[in-house]
Tab-separated table of C-alpha atoms in Angstrom:
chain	number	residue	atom	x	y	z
O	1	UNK	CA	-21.421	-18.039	4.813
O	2	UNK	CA	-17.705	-17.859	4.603
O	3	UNK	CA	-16.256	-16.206	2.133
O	4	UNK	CA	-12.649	-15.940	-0.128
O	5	UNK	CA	-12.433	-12.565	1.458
O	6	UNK	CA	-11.158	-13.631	4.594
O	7	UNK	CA	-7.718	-13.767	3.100
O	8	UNK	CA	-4.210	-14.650	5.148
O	9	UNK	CA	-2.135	-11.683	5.291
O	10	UNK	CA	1.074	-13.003	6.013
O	11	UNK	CA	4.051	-12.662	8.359
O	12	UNK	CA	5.257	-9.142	6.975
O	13	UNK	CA	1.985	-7.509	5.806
O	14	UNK	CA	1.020	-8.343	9.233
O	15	UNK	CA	3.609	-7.099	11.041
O	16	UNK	CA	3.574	-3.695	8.904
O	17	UNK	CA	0.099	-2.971	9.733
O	18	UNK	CA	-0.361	-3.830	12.749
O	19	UNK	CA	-4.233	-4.238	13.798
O	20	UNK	CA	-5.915	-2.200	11.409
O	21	UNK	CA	-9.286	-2.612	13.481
O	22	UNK	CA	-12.757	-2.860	11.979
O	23	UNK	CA	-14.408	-0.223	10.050
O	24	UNK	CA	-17.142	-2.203	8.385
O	25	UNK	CA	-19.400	0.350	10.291
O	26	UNK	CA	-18.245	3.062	8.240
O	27	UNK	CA	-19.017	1.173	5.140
O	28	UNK	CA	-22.749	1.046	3.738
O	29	UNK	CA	-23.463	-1.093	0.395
O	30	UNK	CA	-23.551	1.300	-2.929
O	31	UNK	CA	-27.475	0.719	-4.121
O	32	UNK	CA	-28.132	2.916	-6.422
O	33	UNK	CA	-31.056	4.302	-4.228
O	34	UNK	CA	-31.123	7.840	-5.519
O	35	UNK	CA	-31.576	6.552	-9.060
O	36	UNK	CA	-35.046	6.265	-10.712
O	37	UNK	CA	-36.685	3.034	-11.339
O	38	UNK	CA	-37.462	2.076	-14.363
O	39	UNK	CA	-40.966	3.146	-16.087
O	40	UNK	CA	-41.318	6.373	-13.635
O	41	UNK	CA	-39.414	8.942	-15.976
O	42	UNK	CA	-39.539	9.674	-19.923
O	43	UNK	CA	-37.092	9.152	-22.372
O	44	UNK	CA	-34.157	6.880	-20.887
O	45	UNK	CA	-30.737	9.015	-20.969
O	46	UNK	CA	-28.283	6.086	-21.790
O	47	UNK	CA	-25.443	7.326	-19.418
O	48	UNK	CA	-27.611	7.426	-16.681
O	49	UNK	CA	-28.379	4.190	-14.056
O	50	UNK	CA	-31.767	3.194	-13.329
O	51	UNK	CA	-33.322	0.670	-11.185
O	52	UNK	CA	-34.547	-2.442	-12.864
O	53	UNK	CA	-36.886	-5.210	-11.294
O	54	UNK	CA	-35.059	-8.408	-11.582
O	55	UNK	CA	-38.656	-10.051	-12.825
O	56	UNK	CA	-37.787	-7.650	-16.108
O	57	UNK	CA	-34.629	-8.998	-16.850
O	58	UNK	CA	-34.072	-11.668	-19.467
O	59	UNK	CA	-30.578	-13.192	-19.781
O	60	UNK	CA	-28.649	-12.834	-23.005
O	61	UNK	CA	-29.381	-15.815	-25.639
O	62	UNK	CA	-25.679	-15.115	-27.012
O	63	UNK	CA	-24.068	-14.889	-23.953
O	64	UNK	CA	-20.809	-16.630	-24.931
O	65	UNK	CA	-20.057	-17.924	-21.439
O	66	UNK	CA	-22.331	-21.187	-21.043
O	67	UNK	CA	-21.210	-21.776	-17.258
O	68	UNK	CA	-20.323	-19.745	-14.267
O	69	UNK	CA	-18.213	-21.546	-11.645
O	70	UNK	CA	-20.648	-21.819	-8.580
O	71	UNK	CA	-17.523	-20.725	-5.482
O	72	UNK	CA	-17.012	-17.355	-7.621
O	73	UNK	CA	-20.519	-16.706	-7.573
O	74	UNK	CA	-21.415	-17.075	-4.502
O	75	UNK	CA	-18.426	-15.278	-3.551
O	76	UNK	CA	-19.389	-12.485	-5.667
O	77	UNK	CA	-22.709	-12.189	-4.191
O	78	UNK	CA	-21.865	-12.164	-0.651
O	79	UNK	CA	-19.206	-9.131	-1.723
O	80	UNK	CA	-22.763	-7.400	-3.245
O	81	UNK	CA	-24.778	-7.947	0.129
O	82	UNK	CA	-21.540	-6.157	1.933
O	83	UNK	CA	-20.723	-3.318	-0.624
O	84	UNK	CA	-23.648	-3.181	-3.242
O	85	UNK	CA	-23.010	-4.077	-6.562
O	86	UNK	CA	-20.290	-1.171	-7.861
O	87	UNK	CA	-20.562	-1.622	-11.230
O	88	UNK	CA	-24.054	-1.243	-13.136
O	89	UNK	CA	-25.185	-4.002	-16.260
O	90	UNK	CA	-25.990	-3.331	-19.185
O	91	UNK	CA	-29.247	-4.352	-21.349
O	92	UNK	CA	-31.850	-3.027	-24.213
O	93	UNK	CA	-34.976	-2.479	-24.509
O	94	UNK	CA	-37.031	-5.110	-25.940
O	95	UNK	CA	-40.708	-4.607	-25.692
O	96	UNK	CA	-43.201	-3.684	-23.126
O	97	UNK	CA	-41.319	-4.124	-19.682
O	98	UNK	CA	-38.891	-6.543	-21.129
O	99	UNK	CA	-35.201	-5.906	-20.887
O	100	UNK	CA	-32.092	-8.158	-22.211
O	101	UNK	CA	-28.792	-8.480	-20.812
O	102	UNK	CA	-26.015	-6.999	-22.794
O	103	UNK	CA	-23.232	-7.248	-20.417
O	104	UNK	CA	-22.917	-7.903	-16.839
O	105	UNK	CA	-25.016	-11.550	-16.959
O	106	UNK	CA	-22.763	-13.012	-13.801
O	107	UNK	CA	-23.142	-10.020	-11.952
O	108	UNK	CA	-26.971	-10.497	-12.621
O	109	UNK	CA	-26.932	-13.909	-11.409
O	110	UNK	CA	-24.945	-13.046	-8.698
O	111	UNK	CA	-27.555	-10.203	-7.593
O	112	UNK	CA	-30.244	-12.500	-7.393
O	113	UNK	CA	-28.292	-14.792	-5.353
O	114	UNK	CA	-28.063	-11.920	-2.774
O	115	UNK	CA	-31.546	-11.584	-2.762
O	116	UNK	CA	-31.329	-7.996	-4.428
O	117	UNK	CA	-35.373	-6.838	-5.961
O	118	UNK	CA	-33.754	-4.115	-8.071
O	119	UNK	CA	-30.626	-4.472	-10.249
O	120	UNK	CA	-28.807	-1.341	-11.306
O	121	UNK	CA	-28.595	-1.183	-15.196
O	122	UNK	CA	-27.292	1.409	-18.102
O	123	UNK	CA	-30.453	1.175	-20.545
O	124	UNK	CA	-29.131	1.040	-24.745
O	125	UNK	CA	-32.083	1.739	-26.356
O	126	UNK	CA	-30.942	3.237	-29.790
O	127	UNK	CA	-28.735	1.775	-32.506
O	128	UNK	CA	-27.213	4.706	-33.015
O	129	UNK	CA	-23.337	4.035	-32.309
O	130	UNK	CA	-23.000	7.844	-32.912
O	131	UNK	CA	-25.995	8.715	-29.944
O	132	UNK	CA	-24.505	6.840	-27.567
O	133	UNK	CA	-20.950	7.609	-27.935
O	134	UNK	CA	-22.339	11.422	-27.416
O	135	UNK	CA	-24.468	10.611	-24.104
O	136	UNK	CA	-21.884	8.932	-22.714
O	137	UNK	CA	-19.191	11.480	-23.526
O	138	UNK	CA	-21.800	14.411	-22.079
O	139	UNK	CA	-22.073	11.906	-18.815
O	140	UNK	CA	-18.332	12.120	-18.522
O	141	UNK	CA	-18.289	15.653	-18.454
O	142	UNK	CA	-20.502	16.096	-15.624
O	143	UNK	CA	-18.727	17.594	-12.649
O	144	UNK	CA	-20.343	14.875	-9.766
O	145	UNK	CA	-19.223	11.875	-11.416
O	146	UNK	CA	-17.149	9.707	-8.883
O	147	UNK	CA	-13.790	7.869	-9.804
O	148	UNK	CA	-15.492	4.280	-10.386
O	149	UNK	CA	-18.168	6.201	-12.384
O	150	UNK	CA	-15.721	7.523	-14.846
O	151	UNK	CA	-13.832	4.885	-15.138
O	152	UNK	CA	-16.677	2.775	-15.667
O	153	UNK	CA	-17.615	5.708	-18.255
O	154	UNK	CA	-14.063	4.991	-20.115
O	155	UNK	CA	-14.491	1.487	-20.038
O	156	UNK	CA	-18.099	1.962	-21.762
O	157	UNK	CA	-16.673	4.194	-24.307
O	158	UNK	CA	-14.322	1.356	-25.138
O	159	UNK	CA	-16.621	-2.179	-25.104
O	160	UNK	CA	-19.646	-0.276	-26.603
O	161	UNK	CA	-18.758	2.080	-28.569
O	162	UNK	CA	-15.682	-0.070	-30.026
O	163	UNK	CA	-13.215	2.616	-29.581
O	164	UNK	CA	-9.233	2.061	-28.676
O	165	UNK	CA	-7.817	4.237	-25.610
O	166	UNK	CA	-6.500	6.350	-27.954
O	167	UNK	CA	-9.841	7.458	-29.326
O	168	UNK	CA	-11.214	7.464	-25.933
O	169	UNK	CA	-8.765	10.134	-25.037
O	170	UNK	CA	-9.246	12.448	-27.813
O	171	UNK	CA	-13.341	12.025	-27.551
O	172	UNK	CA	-13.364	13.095	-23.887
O	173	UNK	CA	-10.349	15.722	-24.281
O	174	UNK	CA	-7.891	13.402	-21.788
O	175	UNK	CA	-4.192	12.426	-21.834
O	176	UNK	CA	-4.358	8.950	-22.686
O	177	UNK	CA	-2.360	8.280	-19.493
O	178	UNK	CA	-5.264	9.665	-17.136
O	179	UNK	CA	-7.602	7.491	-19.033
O	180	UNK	CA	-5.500	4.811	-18.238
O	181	UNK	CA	-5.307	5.602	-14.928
O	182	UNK	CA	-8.464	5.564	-14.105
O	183	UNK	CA	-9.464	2.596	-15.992
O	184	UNK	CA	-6.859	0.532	-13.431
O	185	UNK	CA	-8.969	1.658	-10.843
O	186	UNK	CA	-11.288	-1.201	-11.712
O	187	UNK	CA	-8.781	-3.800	-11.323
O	188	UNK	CA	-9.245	-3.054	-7.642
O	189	UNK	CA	-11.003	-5.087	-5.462
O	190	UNK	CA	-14.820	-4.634	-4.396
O	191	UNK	CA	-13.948	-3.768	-1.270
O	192	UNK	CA	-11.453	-1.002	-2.423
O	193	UNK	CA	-13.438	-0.011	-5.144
O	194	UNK	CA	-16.402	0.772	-2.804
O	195	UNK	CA	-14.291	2.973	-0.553
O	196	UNK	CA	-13.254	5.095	-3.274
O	197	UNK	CA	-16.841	5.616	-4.854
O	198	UNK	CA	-18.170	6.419	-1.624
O	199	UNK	CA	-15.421	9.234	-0.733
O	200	UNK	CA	-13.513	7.097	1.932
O	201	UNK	CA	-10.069	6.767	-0.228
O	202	UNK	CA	-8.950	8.953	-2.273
O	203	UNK	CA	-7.621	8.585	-6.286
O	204	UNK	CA	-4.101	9.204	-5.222
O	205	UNK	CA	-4.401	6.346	-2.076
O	206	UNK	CA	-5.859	4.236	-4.969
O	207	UNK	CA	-2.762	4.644	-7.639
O	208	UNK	CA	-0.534	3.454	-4.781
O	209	UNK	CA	-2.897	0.559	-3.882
O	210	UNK	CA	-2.380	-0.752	-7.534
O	211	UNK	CA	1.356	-1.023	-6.814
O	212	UNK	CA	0.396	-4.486	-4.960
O	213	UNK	CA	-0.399	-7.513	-6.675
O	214	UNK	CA	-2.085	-9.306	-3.506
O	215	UNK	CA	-5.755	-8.370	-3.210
O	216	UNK	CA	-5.570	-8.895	0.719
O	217	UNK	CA	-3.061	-6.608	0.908
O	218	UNK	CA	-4.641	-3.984	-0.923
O	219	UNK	CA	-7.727	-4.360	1.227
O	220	UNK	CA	-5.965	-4.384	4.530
O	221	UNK	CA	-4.226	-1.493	3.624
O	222	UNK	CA	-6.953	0.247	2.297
O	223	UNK	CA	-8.967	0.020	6.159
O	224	UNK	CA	-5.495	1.410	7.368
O	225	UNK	CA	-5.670	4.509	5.581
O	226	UNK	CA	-9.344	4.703	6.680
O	227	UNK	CA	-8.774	4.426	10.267
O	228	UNK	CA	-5.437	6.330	10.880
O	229	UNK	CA	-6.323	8.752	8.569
O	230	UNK	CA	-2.878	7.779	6.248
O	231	UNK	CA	-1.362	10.471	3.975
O	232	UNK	CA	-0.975	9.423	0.262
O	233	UNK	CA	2.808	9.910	1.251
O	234	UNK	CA	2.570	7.937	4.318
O	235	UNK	CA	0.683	4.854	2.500
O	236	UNK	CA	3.293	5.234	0.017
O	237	UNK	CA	6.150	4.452	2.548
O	238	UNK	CA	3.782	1.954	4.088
O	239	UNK	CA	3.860	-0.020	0.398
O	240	UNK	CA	7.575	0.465	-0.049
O	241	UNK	CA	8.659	-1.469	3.042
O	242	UNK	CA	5.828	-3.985	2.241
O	243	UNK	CA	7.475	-4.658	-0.917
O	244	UNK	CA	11.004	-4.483	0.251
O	245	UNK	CA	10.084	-7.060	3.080
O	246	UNK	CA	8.701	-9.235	-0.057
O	247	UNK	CA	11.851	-9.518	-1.833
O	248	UNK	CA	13.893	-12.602	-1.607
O	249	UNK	CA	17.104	-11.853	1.298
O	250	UNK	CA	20.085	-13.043	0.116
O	251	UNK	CA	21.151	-16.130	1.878
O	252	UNK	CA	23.983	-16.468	4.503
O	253	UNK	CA	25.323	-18.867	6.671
O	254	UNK	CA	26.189	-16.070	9.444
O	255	UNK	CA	24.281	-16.531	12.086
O	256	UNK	CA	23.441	-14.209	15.379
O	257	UNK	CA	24.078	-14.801	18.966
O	258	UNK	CA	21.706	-16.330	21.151
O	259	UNK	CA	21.254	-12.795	23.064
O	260	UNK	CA	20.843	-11.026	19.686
O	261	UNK	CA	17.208	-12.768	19.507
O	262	UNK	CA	16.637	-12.536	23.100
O	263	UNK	CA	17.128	-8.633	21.884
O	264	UNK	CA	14.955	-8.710	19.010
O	265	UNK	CA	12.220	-10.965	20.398
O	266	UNK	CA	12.180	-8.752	23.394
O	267	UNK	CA	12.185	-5.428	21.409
O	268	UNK	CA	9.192	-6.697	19.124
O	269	UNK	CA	6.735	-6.447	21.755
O	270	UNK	CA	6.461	-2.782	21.841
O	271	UNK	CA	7.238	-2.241	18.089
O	272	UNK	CA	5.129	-4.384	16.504
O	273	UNK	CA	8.116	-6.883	15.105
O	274	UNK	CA	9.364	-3.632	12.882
O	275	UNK	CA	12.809	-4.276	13.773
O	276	UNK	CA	15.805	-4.804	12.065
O	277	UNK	CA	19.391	-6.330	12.712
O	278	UNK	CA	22.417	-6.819	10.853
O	279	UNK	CA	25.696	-8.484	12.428
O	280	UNK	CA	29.086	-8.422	10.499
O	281	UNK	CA	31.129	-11.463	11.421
O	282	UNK	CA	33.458	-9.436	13.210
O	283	UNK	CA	30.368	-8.331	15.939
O	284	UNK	CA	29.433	-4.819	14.187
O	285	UNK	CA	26.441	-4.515	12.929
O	286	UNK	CA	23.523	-1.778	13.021
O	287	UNK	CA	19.948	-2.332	14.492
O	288	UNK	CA	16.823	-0.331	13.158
O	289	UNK	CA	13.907	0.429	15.051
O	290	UNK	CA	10.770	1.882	13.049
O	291	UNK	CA	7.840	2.749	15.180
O	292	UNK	CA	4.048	3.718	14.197
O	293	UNK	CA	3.487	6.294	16.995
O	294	UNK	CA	4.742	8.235	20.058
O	295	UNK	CA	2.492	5.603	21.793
O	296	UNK	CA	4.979	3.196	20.861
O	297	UNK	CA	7.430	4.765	21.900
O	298	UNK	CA	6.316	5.704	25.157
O	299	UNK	CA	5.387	2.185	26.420
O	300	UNK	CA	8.940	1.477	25.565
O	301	UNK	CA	10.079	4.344	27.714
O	302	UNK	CA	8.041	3.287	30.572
O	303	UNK	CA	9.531	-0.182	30.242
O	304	UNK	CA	13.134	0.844	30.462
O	305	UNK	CA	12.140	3.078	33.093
O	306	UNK	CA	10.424	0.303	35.413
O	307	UNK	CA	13.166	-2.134	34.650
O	308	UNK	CA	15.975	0.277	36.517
O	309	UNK	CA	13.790	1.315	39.727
């Protein structure tokens, strides 16, 4: 099936990256498979995930929403069969095997369209505002929580519990800025969001992912850092030019030389296009070369050098 996720990354994210390569091989989908299913343990903890059979799950007769567009669905499960579904639903208890959905109906739906048999699920059982604020605060203390798991912690703390960021903060003992931070980390896409629950990307990569608006280019740079093994600081220079190349040039009507392309277009084959040239109408100008790698570099060398023997 083809997807939304093969997205265009245009001229200059292109050009900046160069061929990332694919690492889908170090990705595995997030299932859940160390969690319990439901029914095999005692008394459900209401921070923790379990395993639900979808046969068990009833959808919500409240649920606001009365139609899901069919394209985001479908595009939403195929991202599931690639990455698992990252972010748990939500339903109670009500009876004998029977659960309801409290949250999280389309990304039911969109599990059983990708043929999943178990749907990961946070279990409310009790009333109690006050007992579940308190498991889910304990949860968040626990040292082996991952990023997406505490900021899908925060954003619990906020829809279920009815509390403001502010609140949040002072529950958990956070600045209100690190809960923020981590609660942007869900604006991320699947893709990105998967690499950084799984220990591929780290938070700091993440914070400058979020600097970019364009979901493509926050994936493509996301499999960049994976493969070349990026700094935060390098990714961060990566993101700079991307957006300086994304601003509007000012417009002139000086234009170069016919050899001053000849120069560029020849230059561009061993630098990946990174190349820069400005011309003064008087003929001085400056020309910048930026270069990825001493590989680079090198073929350039041996160019020069087989052009003069």
């Amino acid at each position: 099936m083809a997807t939304k996720n093969q997205r265009g990354l245009g001229r200059g994210l292109g050009a900046l990256l160069g061929e990332a390569g694919d690492i889908s091989s170090l990705r595995k989908p997030v299932g859940y498979v160390n969690k319990e299913v439901v029914g095999t343990k005692g008394p459900v903890d209401t921070s923790d995930i379990l395993r639900i059979p979808v046969g068990m799950i009833d959808p919500n007769p409240f649920q606001p929403r009365l139609s899901f567009d069919a394209d985001a669905l479908a595009e939403l499960a195929e991202s599931i069969r690639n990455f698992g579904l990252i972010q748990p639903i939500t339903v109670r208890r009500k009876g004998e095997d029977r659960y309801q959905i409290i949250s999280g109906e389309r990304r039911y739906k969109a599990c059983r369209m990708a043929g999943m048999e178990m749907v990961p699920a946070y279990i409310r059982d009790a009333n109690d505002q006050g007992m579940l604020e308190m498991a889910i605060v304990e949860n968040i203390q626990r040292e082996n929580l991952d990023p997406i798991e505490m900021a899908m912690s925060y954003q619990r703390l906020i829809e279920e519990c009815n509390l403001t960021q502010e609140q949040m903060a002072g529950r958990v003992g956070k600045k209100r800025a690190s809960v923020t931070n981590y609660l942007r980390l869900l604006k991320l896409p699947a893709k990105v969001q998967h690499d950084l629950k799984v220990g591929l990307l780290s938070v700091g990569h993440a914070k400058v992912l979020l600097a970019l608006d364009d979901p493509a280019a926050q994936e493509a740079l996301c499999d960049l850092v994976i493969k070349n093994d990026l700094s935060v600081r390098q990714l961060e220079d990566r993101v700079r030019r991307l957006q300086e190349g994304e601003q509007p040039k000012p417009r002139t009507d000086q234009q170069l030389p016919d050899d001053y392309y000849k120069v560029l277009e020849h230059m561009g084959r061993f630098f990946s296009n990174n190349i820069s040239l400005k011309r003064s109408p008087s003929g001085k100008g400056t020309m910048t070369v930026r270069f990825d790698s001493d590989e680079e570099m090198s073929r350039f060398l041996k160019a020069l050098d087989s052009s003069e023997n």
